[in-house]
CSV table of C-alpha atoms in Angstrom, one decimal:
chain,number,residue,atom,x,y,z
A,416,MET,CA,31.7,60.5,38.9
A,417,VAL,CA,30.4,63.8,40.4
A,418,GLY,CA,26.4,63.0,40.4
A,419,ALA,CA,23.2,63.7,41.7
A,420,GLY,CA,24.1,61.5,44.9
A,421,VAL,CA,26.7,64.7,46.8
A,422,LEU,CA,23.4,66.6,46.6
A,423,SER,CA,22.5,64.7,48.6
A,424,LEU,CA,25.5,64.3,51.4
A,425,PRO,CA,24.1,66.7,54.3
A,426,TYR,CA,20.7,64.8,54.2
A,427,ALA,CA,22.7,61.3,54.2
A,428,MET,CA,25.3,62.9,57.3
A,429,SER,CA,22.0,64.1,59.1
A,430,GLU,CA,21.4,59.8,59.4
A,431,LEU,CA,24.0,59.3,59.5
A,432,GLY,CA,26.2,61.3,62.5
A,433,TRP,CA,29.8,63.8,62.7
A,434,GLY,CA,31.5,60.4,63.6
A,435,PRO,CA,30.0,57.2,61.2
A,436,GLY,CA,29.3,59.3,58.4
A,437,ALA,CA,33.4,61.2,58.4
A,438,ALA,CA,34.6,57.8,58.5
A,439,VAL,CA,31.2,56.1,55.2
A,440,LEU,CA,32.8,59.4,53.5
A,441,VAL,CA,36.4,58.6,53.9
A,442,LEU,CA,37.4,54.9,53.7
A,443,SER,CA,34.3,55.3,49.9
A,444,TRP,CA,36.3,57.4,48.4
A,445,ILE,CA,38.9,54.7,49.7
A,446,ILE,CA,37.2,51.8,48.3
A,447,THR,CA,36.1,52.8,45.5
A,448,LEU,CA,39.5,53.9,44.1
A,449,TYR,CA,41.0,51.2,44.6
A,450,THR,CA,37.9,49.4,43.0
A,451,LEU,CA,38.6,51.3,39.5
A,452,TRP,CA,41.5,50.8,40.3
A,453,GLN,CA,41.3,47.2,39.3
A,454,MET,CA,38.6,48.0,36.6
A,455,VAL,CA,41.5,50.5,34.5
A,456,GLN,CA,44.1,47.9,35.1
A,457,MET,CA,42.2,44.1,33.9
A,458,HIS,CA,40.2,46.3,30.3
A,459,GLU,CA,43.5,45.0,29.2
A,460,MET,CA,45.8,42.5,31.4
A,461,VAL,CA,44.8,39.6,28.2
A,462,PRO,CA,47.8,40.8,25.8
A,463,GLY,CA,45.8,41.9,22.3
A,464,ARG,CA,42.6,41.7,23.9
A,465,ARG,CA,41.0,44.7,25.6
A,466,PHE,CA,37.7,44.2,27.6
A,467,ASP,CA,35.1,46.4,26.6
A,468,ARG,CA,32.4,46.0,28.5
A,469,TYR,CA,31.4,45.1,31.9
A,470,HIS,CA,29.8,42.2,30.9
A,471,GLU,CA,33.3,40.8,28.8
A,472,LEU,CA,35.5,41.0,31.5
A,473,GLY,CA,32.7,38.9,33.6
A,474,GLN,CA,32.0,36.2,31.2
A,475,TYR,CA,36.4,36.3,31.2
A,476,VAL,CA,36.3,35.3,34.8
A,477,PHE,CA,32.7,33.7,35.5
A,478,GLY,CA,32.3,32.1,32.1
A,479,LYS,CA,30.2,32.6,29.0
A,480,LYS,CA,26.8,32.4,30.6
A,481,LEU,CA,27.6,32.3,34.6
A,482,GLY,CA,28.9,36.2,33.6
A,483,LEU,CA,25.9,37.5,32.0
A,484,TYR,CA,24.2,36.1,35.0
A,485,ILE,CA,26.1,37.7,37.7
A,486,VAL,CA,27.2,41.3,36.2
A,487,VAL,CA,24.7,42.5,33.0
A,488,PRO,CA,21.7,43.0,36.1
A,489,PRO,CA,23.7,44.7,38.6
A,490,GLN,CA,24.8,47.5,35.8
A,491,LEU,CA,21.5,47.5,34.2
A,492,VAL,CA,20.2,48.1,37.1
A,493,VAL,CA,22.2,50.6,38.2
A,494,GLN,CA,22.9,53.1,34.8
A,495,VAL,CA,18.1,52.4,35.1
A,496,GLY,CA,18.8,53.8,38.2
A,497,VAL,CA,20.6,56.2,37.7
A,498,ASN,CA,18.2,57.7,34.1
A,499,ILE,CA,15.9,57.7,37.1
A,500,VAL,CA,16.8,59.7,39.5
A,501,TYR,CA,18.4,61.9,37.5
A,502,MET,CA,15.3,62.4,35.0
A,503,VAL,CA,14.1,63.6,39.7
A,504,THR,CA,16.6,65.2,40.0
A,505,ALA,CA,16.8,66.6,37.1
A,506,GLY,CA,12.8,67.7,37.1
A,507,LYS,CA,12.8,68.8,40.7
A,508,SER,CA,16.4,71.7,40.0
A,509,LEU,CA,14.1,73.0,37.2
A,510,GLN,CA,10.7,73.2,39.7
A,511,LYS,CA,13.4,74.7,41.6
A,512,PHE,CA,14.7,77.4,39.3
A,513,HIS,CA,10.6,78.5,38.4
A,514,ASP,CA,9.8,78.9,42.0
A,515,THR,CA,12.4,81.6,42.0
A,516,VAL,CA,13.0,83.6,39.7
A,517,CYS,CA,9.8,83.6,39.2
A,518,TRP,CA,8.4,83.9,42.2
A,519,SER,CA,4.8,85.1,42.0
A,520,CYS,CA,3.8,83.2,39.2
A,521,LYS,CA,1.6,80.0,39.2
A,522,LYS,CA,3.0,76.9,40.8
A,523,LEU,CA,3.0,74.2,38.3
A,524,LYS,CA,3.3,70.3,39.2
A,525,THR,CA,6.6,68.2,39.0
A,526,THR,CA,5.4,66.2,36.3
A,527,TYR,CA,5.4,69.1,33.9
A,528,PHE,CA,9.2,69.9,34.9
A,529,ILE,CA,10.3,65.6,34.7
A,530,LEU,CA,8.4,66.3,31.2
A,531,ILE,CA,10.3,69.0,29.3
A,532,PHE,CA,13.6,67.1,30.8
A,533,ALA,CA,12.5,64.1,28.5
A,534,SER,CA,12.0,66.0,26.2
A,535,VAL,CA,15.7,66.6,25.9
A,536,HIS,CA,16.3,62.7,25.8
A,537,PHE,CA,14.0,62.8,22.9
A,538,VAL,CA,16.9,64.2,20.6
A,539,LEU,CA,19.6,63.5,22.6
A,540,SER,CA,19.1,59.7,22.9
A,541,HIS,CA,19.1,60.1,19.0
A,542,LEU,CA,22.9,60.3,19.1
A,543,PRO,CA,25.1,57.9,17.8
A,544,ASN,CA,28.2,57.1,20.7
A,545,PHE,CA,29.8,58.6,23.1
A,546,ASN,CA,32.5,60.7,20.8
A,547,SER,CA,29.2,62.4,20.3
A,548,ILE,CA,28.1,63.6,23.4
A,549,SER,CA,31.6,64.5,24.2
A,550,GLY,CA,31.2,67.7,24.3
A,551,ILE,CA,28.8,67.3,26.3
A,552,SER,CA,29.6,65.9,28.5
A,553,LEU,CA,32.6,68.2,29.2
A,554,ALA,CA,30.0,70.7,30.5
A,555,ALA,CA,28.1,68.7,32.7
A,556,ALA,CA,31.7,68.0,34.2
A,557,VAL,CA,32.5,71.6,34.5
A,558,MET,CA,28.7,72.2,36.1
A,559,SER,CA,29.0,69.6,38.8
A,560,VAL,CA,31.5,71.3,39.9
A,561,SER,CA,30.6,74.6,39.6
A,562,TYR,CA,27.3,73.3,41.8
A,563,SER,CA,29.0,71.9,44.4
A,564,THR,CA,31.0,74.7,45.3
A,565,ILE,CA,27.6,76.8,45.1
A,566,ALA,CA,26.3,74.9,47.7
A,567,TRP,CA,29.4,74.7,50.1
A,568,GLY,CA,29.7,78.3,49.2
A,569,ALA,CA,26.7,79.4,50.1
A,570,SER,CA,26.3,77.3,53.0
A,571,VAL,CA,29.2,79.0,54.1
A,572,ASP,CA,27.9,82.1,53.4
A,573,LYS,CA,24.3,81.8,54.9
A,574,GLY,CA,26.7,80.4,57.9
A,575,VAL,CA,25.9,78.2,61.0
A,576,GLN,CA,21.8,78.5,61.8
A,577,ALA,CA,20.5,79.4,65.5
A,578,ASP,CA,18.3,76.7,66.0
A,579,VAL,CA,21.1,73.7,63.9
A,580,GLN,CA,20.6,70.6,65.3
A,581,CYS,CA,23.8,68.2,64.6
A,582,SER,CA,22.1,65.3,66.3
A,583,TYR,CA,20.8,62.2,64.4
A,584,ARG,CA,17.4,62.7,62.3
A,585,SER,CA,15.3,59.6,64.1
A,586,SER,CA,14.5,60.1,67.8
A,587,THR,CA,13.1,56.5,67.9
A,588,THR,CA,15.8,53.4,68.1
A,589,ALA,CA,14.3,51.9,65.1
A,590,GLY,CA,13.9,54.6,62.6
A,591,LYS,CA,18.0,56.1,63.4
A,592,VAL,CA,18.8,52.0,62.3
A,593,PHE,CA,16.7,53.0,59.7
A,594,ASP,CA,17.8,55.4,58.4
A,595,PHE,CA,22.0,54.5,58.7
A,596,PHE,CA,20.9,51.8,56.8
A,597,SER,CA,19.2,54.0,54.2
A,598,ALA,CA,22.2,56.9,54.9
A,599,LEU,CA,25.1,54.6,53.2
A,600,GLY,CA,23.2,53.5,50.2
A,601,ASN,CA,23.2,57.5,49.5
A,602,VAL,CA,26.2,57.4,50.2
A,603,ALA,CA,27.3,54.5,48.2
A,604,PHE,CA,25.5,56.1,44.5
A,605,ALA,CA,27.8,59.4,44.9
A,606,TYR,CA,30.5,56.7,43.8
A,607,ALA,CA,29.3,55.7,40.3
A,608,GLY,CA,32.0,55.3,37.3
A,609,HIS,CA,32.6,51.9,37.4
A,610,ASN,CA,29.3,50.7,35.5
A,611,VAL,CA,30.5,53.2,32.5
A,612,VAL,CA,34.8,53.1,32.6
A,613,LEU,CA,35.6,50.1,30.2
A,614,GLU,CA,33.5,51.6,27.8
A,615,ILE,CA,34.8,54.7,28.2
A,616,GLN,CA,38.6,53.0,28.6
A,617,ALA,CA,37.3,51.7,25.4
A,618,THR,CA,37.3,55.0,23.5
A,619,ILE,CA,41.2,55.8,24.2
A,620,PRO,CA,44.5,54.4,22.2
A,621,SER,CA,45.8,51.5,23.0
A,622,THR,CA,49.1,50.5,21.9
A,623,PRO,CA,52.0,47.7,23.5
A,624,GLU,CA,54.2,50.5,23.8
A,625,LYS,CA,51.5,52.5,25.3
A,626,PRO,CA,48.3,50.8,26.8
A,627,SER,CA,45.4,53.3,27.5
A,628,LYS,CA,45.6,52.7,31.1
A,629,GLY,CA,47.9,55.0,31.8
A,630,PRO,CA,46.4,57.9,30.0
A,631,MET,CA,43.4,56.2,31.9
A,632,TRP,CA,44.0,55.8,35.1
A,633,ARG,CA,45.2,59.6,35.3
A,634,GLY,CA,42.2,60.3,34.2
A,635,VAL,CA,40.8,58.5,37.1
A,636,ILE,CA,43.3,60.0,39.5
A,637,ILE,CA,41.9,64.0,38.3
A,638,ALA,CA,38.5,63.0,39.0
A,639,TYR,CA,38.7,61.4,42.4
A,640,ILE,CA,40.5,64.7,43.4
A,641,VAL,CA,37.9,66.3,42.1
A,642,VAL,CA,35.7,63.9,43.4
A,643,ALA,CA,36.4,65.0,47.1
A,644,PHE,CA,36.5,68.7,46.3
A,645,CYS,CA,33.5,68.4,45.7
A,646,TYR,CA,32.1,65.6,48.3
A,647,PHE,CA,33.7,66.3,51.8
A,648,PRO,CA,32.6,70.2,51.7
A,649,VAL,CA,29.1,69.9,50.5
A,650,ALA,CA,28.6,67.1,53.1
A,651,LEU,CA,31.0,68.7,56.7
A,652,ILE,CA,30.1,71.7,55.6
A,653,GLY,CA,25.6,71.4,54.8
A,654,TYR,CA,25.7,69.9,57.8
A,655,ARG,CA,27.0,71.6,60.1
A,656,MET,CA,26.0,74.3,58.6
A,657,PHE,CA,22.3,72.9,59.0
A,658,GLY,CA,22.1,69.3,61.0
A,659,LYS,CA,19.1,68.3,60.7
A,660,SER,CA,17.1,70.6,59.2
A,661,ALA,CA,18.9,69.8,55.8
A,662,CYS,CA,17.0,68.7,52.7
A,663,GLU,CA,17.1,66.2,50.7
A,664,ASN,CA,18.4,68.0,48.5
A,665,ILE,CA,20.9,70.3,49.7
A,666,LEU,CA,20.2,73.0,46.8
A,667,ASN,CA,16.8,72.8,48.5
A,668,THR,CA,17.2,74.0,51.7
A,669,LEU,CA,19.9,77.4,49.4
A,670,GLU,CA,17.1,80.2,49.0
A,671,LYS,CA,19.8,83.4,48.8
A,672,PRO,CA,21.3,84.5,47.3
A,673,LYS,CA,18.0,83.9,44.6
A,674,TRP,CA,20.5,83.9,41.4
A,675,LEU,CA,22.7,82.1,43.0
A,676,ILE,CA,19.8,79.7,44.2
A,677,ALA,CA,19.1,80.0,40.7
A,678,MET,CA,22.3,79.3,37.9
A,679,ALA,CA,22.5,76.3,40.4
A,680,ASN,CA,20.1,74.7,39.6
A,681,MET,CA,20.6,75.7,36.2
A,682,PHE,CA,23.8,73.9,36.7
A,683,VAL,CA,22.1,70.8,38.3
A,684,VAL,CA,19.8,70.3,35.1
A,685,ILE,CA,23.0,70.8,32.3
A,686,HIS,CA,25.3,68.4,34.5
A,687,PHE,CA,22.3,65.8,34.0
A,688,ILE,CA,22.0,65.8,30.6
A,689,GLY,CA,24.8,65.0,29.8
A,690,GLY,CA,25.0,62.4,32.6
A,691,TYR,CA,21.7,60.7,31.9
A,692,GLN,CA,23.1,60.4,28.0
A,693,ILE,CA,26.3,58.8,29.8
A,694,TYR,CA,24.6,56.3,31.4
A,695,ALA,CA,22.1,55.8,28.8
A,696,MET,CA,24.1,54.8,26.1
A,697,PRO,CA,25.4,51.3,27.2
A,698,VAL,CA,22.1,50.6,27.7
A,699,PHE,CA,20.9,52.3,23.9
A,700,ASP,CA,24.1,49.1,23.2
A,701,MET,CA,23.1,46.9,24.8
A,702,ILE,CA,19.2,46.8,23.9
A,703,GLU,CA,20.2,47.1,20.5
A,704,THR,CA,22.4,44.2,20.4
A,705,VAL,CA,19.2,41.4,21.6
A,706,LEU,CA,16.8,43.2,18.9
A,707,VAL,CA,19.6,42.3,16.9
A,708,LYS,CA,21.3,39.8,17.5
A,709,LYS,CA,18.2,37.4,19.9
A,710,LEU,CA,15.4,39.2,19.0
A,711,HIS,CA,16.4,39.0,14.8
A,712,PHE,CA,14.8,42.1,14.1
A,713,LYS,CA,17.2,43.9,10.7
A,714,PRO,CA,19.0,47.2,12.0
A,715,SER,CA,17.7,49.4,10.9
A,716,ARG,CA,17.4,53.3,11.8
A,717,MET,CA,13.0,53.2,13.0
A,718,LEU,CA,14.2,50.4,15.5
A,719,ARG,CA,16.8,52.8,15.9
A,720,PHE,CA,14.5,55.8,16.7
A,721,VAL,CA,12.2,53.6,18.8
A,722,ALA,CA,14.4,50.6,21.4
A,723,ARG,CA,15.6,54.4,22.3
A,724,THR,CA,12.8,56.8,22.2
A,725,ALA,CA,10.6,54.0,24.1
A,726,TYR,CA,13.7,53.7,26.8
A,727,VAL,CA,14.2,57.8,27.6
A,728,ALA,CA,9.4,57.2,27.8
A,729,PHE,CA,9.9,54.4,30.6
A,730,THR,CA,12.8,56.3,32.5
A,731,MET,CA,9.8,59.6,32.4
A,732,PHE,CA,7.3,57.3,33.5
A,733,VAL,CA,9.0,55.8,36.6
A,734,ALA,CA,10.3,59.3,37.7
A,735,ILE,CA,7.2,60.5,37.1
A,736,THR,CA,5.5,57.7,38.4
A,737,ILE,CA,7.6,58.5,42.5
A,738,PRO,CA,9.6,61.2,42.7
A,739,PHE,CA,11.4,60.4,45.8
A,740,PHE,CA,15.1,61.7,45.3
A,741,GLY,CA,16.6,60.1,49.0
A,742,PRO,CA,14.2,57.1,48.7
A,743,LEU,CA,15.6,55.6,45.5
A,744,LEU,CA,18.8,57.1,45.4
A,745,SER,CA,19.0,55.1,49.0
A,746,PHE,CA,17.7,52.1,47.1
A,747,PHE,CA,19.8,52.0,44.0
A,748,GLY,CA,22.6,53.2,45.6
A,749,GLY,CA,22.6,49.5,47.9
A,750,PHE,CA,20.9,47.1,45.8
A,751,ALA,CA,23.3,48.1,41.9
A,752,PHE,CA,25.8,50.5,43.3
A,753,ALA,CA,27.6,47.6,46.5
A,754,PRO,CA,27.8,44.9,43.7
A,755,THR,CA,29.1,46.8,40.5
A,756,THR,CA,31.5,49.7,42.8
A,757,TYR,CA,32.8,48.1,46.1
A,758,PHE,CA,32.4,44.0,45.3
A,759,LEU,CA,32.2,42.7,41.9
A,760,PRO,CA,35.8,44.2,40.1
A,761,CYS,CA,37.8,42.7,43.8
A,762,ILE,CA,36.2,39.4,43.2
A,763,MET,CA,36.9,39.4,40.2
A,764,TRP,CA,41.0,40.7,40.9
A,765,LEU,CA,40.9,37.5,43.2
A,766,ALA,CA,39.4,34.9,40.6
A,767,ILE,CA,42.2,36.7,37.6
A,768,TYR,CA,45.3,36.9,39.8
A,769,LYS,CA,44.7,35.2,42.8
A,770,PRO,CA,47.7,36.9,45.9
A,771,LYS,CA,48.6,35.3,48.2
A,772,LYS,CA,46.7,34.0,50.6
A,773,PHE,CA,46.5,36.3,53.4
A,774,SER,CA,49.5,38.9,52.1
A,775,LEU,CA,47.7,42.3,51.9
A,776,SER,CA,45.5,41.7,48.4
A,777,TRP,CA,43.6,39.3,49.6
A,778,TRP,CA,43.1,40.8,52.2
A,779,ALA,CA,42.0,44.1,50.9
A,780,ASN,CA,39.6,42.5,48.3
A,781,TRP,CA,38.2,40.3,50.7
A,782,VAL,CA,36.8,43.8,53.1
A,783,CYS,CA,36.2,45.4,50.3
A,784,ILE,CA,33.4,41.7,49.6
A,785,ILE,CA,32.4,41.6,53.2
A,786,LEU,CA,31.6,46.7,53.5
A,787,GLY,CA,29.6,46.1,49.7
A,788,VAL,CA,27.7,42.9,50.6
A,789,LEU,CA,26.6,44.4,53.8
A,790,LEU,CA,26.2,47.4,52.3
A,791,MET,CA,24.0,46.0,48.8
A,792,ILE,CA,21.9,44.0,51.6
A,793,LEU,CA,21.7,46.9,54.5
A,794,ALA,CA,21.5,50.8,52.1
A,795,PRO,CA,18.0,48.3,50.0
A,796,ILE,CA,15.7,47.8,53.5
A,797,GLY,CA,16.3,52.1,54.5
A,798,GLY,CA,15.7,52.5,51.1
A,799,LEU,CA,12.1,50.8,50.6
A,800,ARG,CA,10.9,51.9,54.0
A,801,GLN,CA,11.1,55.4,53.5
A,802,ILE,CA,10.0,55.2,50.1
A,803,ILE,CA,7.0,53.1,51.7
A,804,ILE,CA,6.9,56.4,54.2
A,805,GLN,CA,6.7,58.7,51.9
A,806,ALA,CA,4.1,57.2,49.0
A,807,LYS,CA,2.2,57.4,52.4
A,808,ASN,CA,1.4,60.8,52.0
A,809,TYR,CA,1.5,61.0,48.1
A,810,LYS,CA,-0.5,62.2,45.3
A,811,PHE,CA,0.9,60.3,42.0
A,812,PHE,CA,1.7,62.9,39.0
A,813,SER,CA,1.9,66.1,41.5
């Protein structure tokens, strides 16, 4: 659950302001916990059948063809988008680690560090399934809590800066509005577990007496407690200490103690090694299914090797070409995360369970749908604007 989005939360707060920022953080936490509960419940809603993929659930609700068209595109964009962002963030964290540990060394391009991170996945991507990466996932979970704690702990240690300004980042009305849209996408990106929750739940044994939704829901609760512990202190303390001078990645705002900041950035890299694989595995499955069932390739180790290597190379190339951390979070957060996280589960819930009109469940789902659709429309506008602004002064492959 805890991913790249947590590092951008102080920056998002500087675009939202205290009141709206705190409200958006809390509301997103509540809405995404609710929709995640819906996903867990719907996994085995048909007796004797398990929906192990998001698109399988979509096909059951919307029909075989329409379900694919509604669910697969945003889910695929989410998973590929997360992998691209993880490439960018891990590469920049490796660069920060290098520059912090060896400050007298020659400065290297961000491109080289993204290549280093990608080289790890040219190997790990050939592991067969989720169970094969369980050890990596455990290390990633520990790392995410660790670097989040370091981020707000080091901020507290540094204290409130003398010239701190907790005001909006932009001075113009148009700038404030577009920054607000962008920040919504940053927050949305932080809540990313829905897109692989059914795949993860599918690995849990299930019987009629002990369905998988019991242990899965307990896992979700623990995960969301950890999310609250990581997200709220980082966002609120980081914004209070640095105000609108906070960088897109809070760890880049911090400089001392050097050993601690270097360690935090290495934790980010270790976390994203596991995180990348979690989001890449369903994409591998999808690519290999299309190649074998639609394009009639013969299943083989060579086909698997070529397909997975090509995918890692693609995400690496895009990350090297557009290494804009904040704007990418915002764009993908609104364009793809809003449907799969905020309102598609609610639409499915209404279609399946048909709660009584104007009941609490009916109202809750419609509020989530309306907020999710607004997020999907507005956040990509802010993110795309920031990409255009940053691209003006960017030299490609620098």
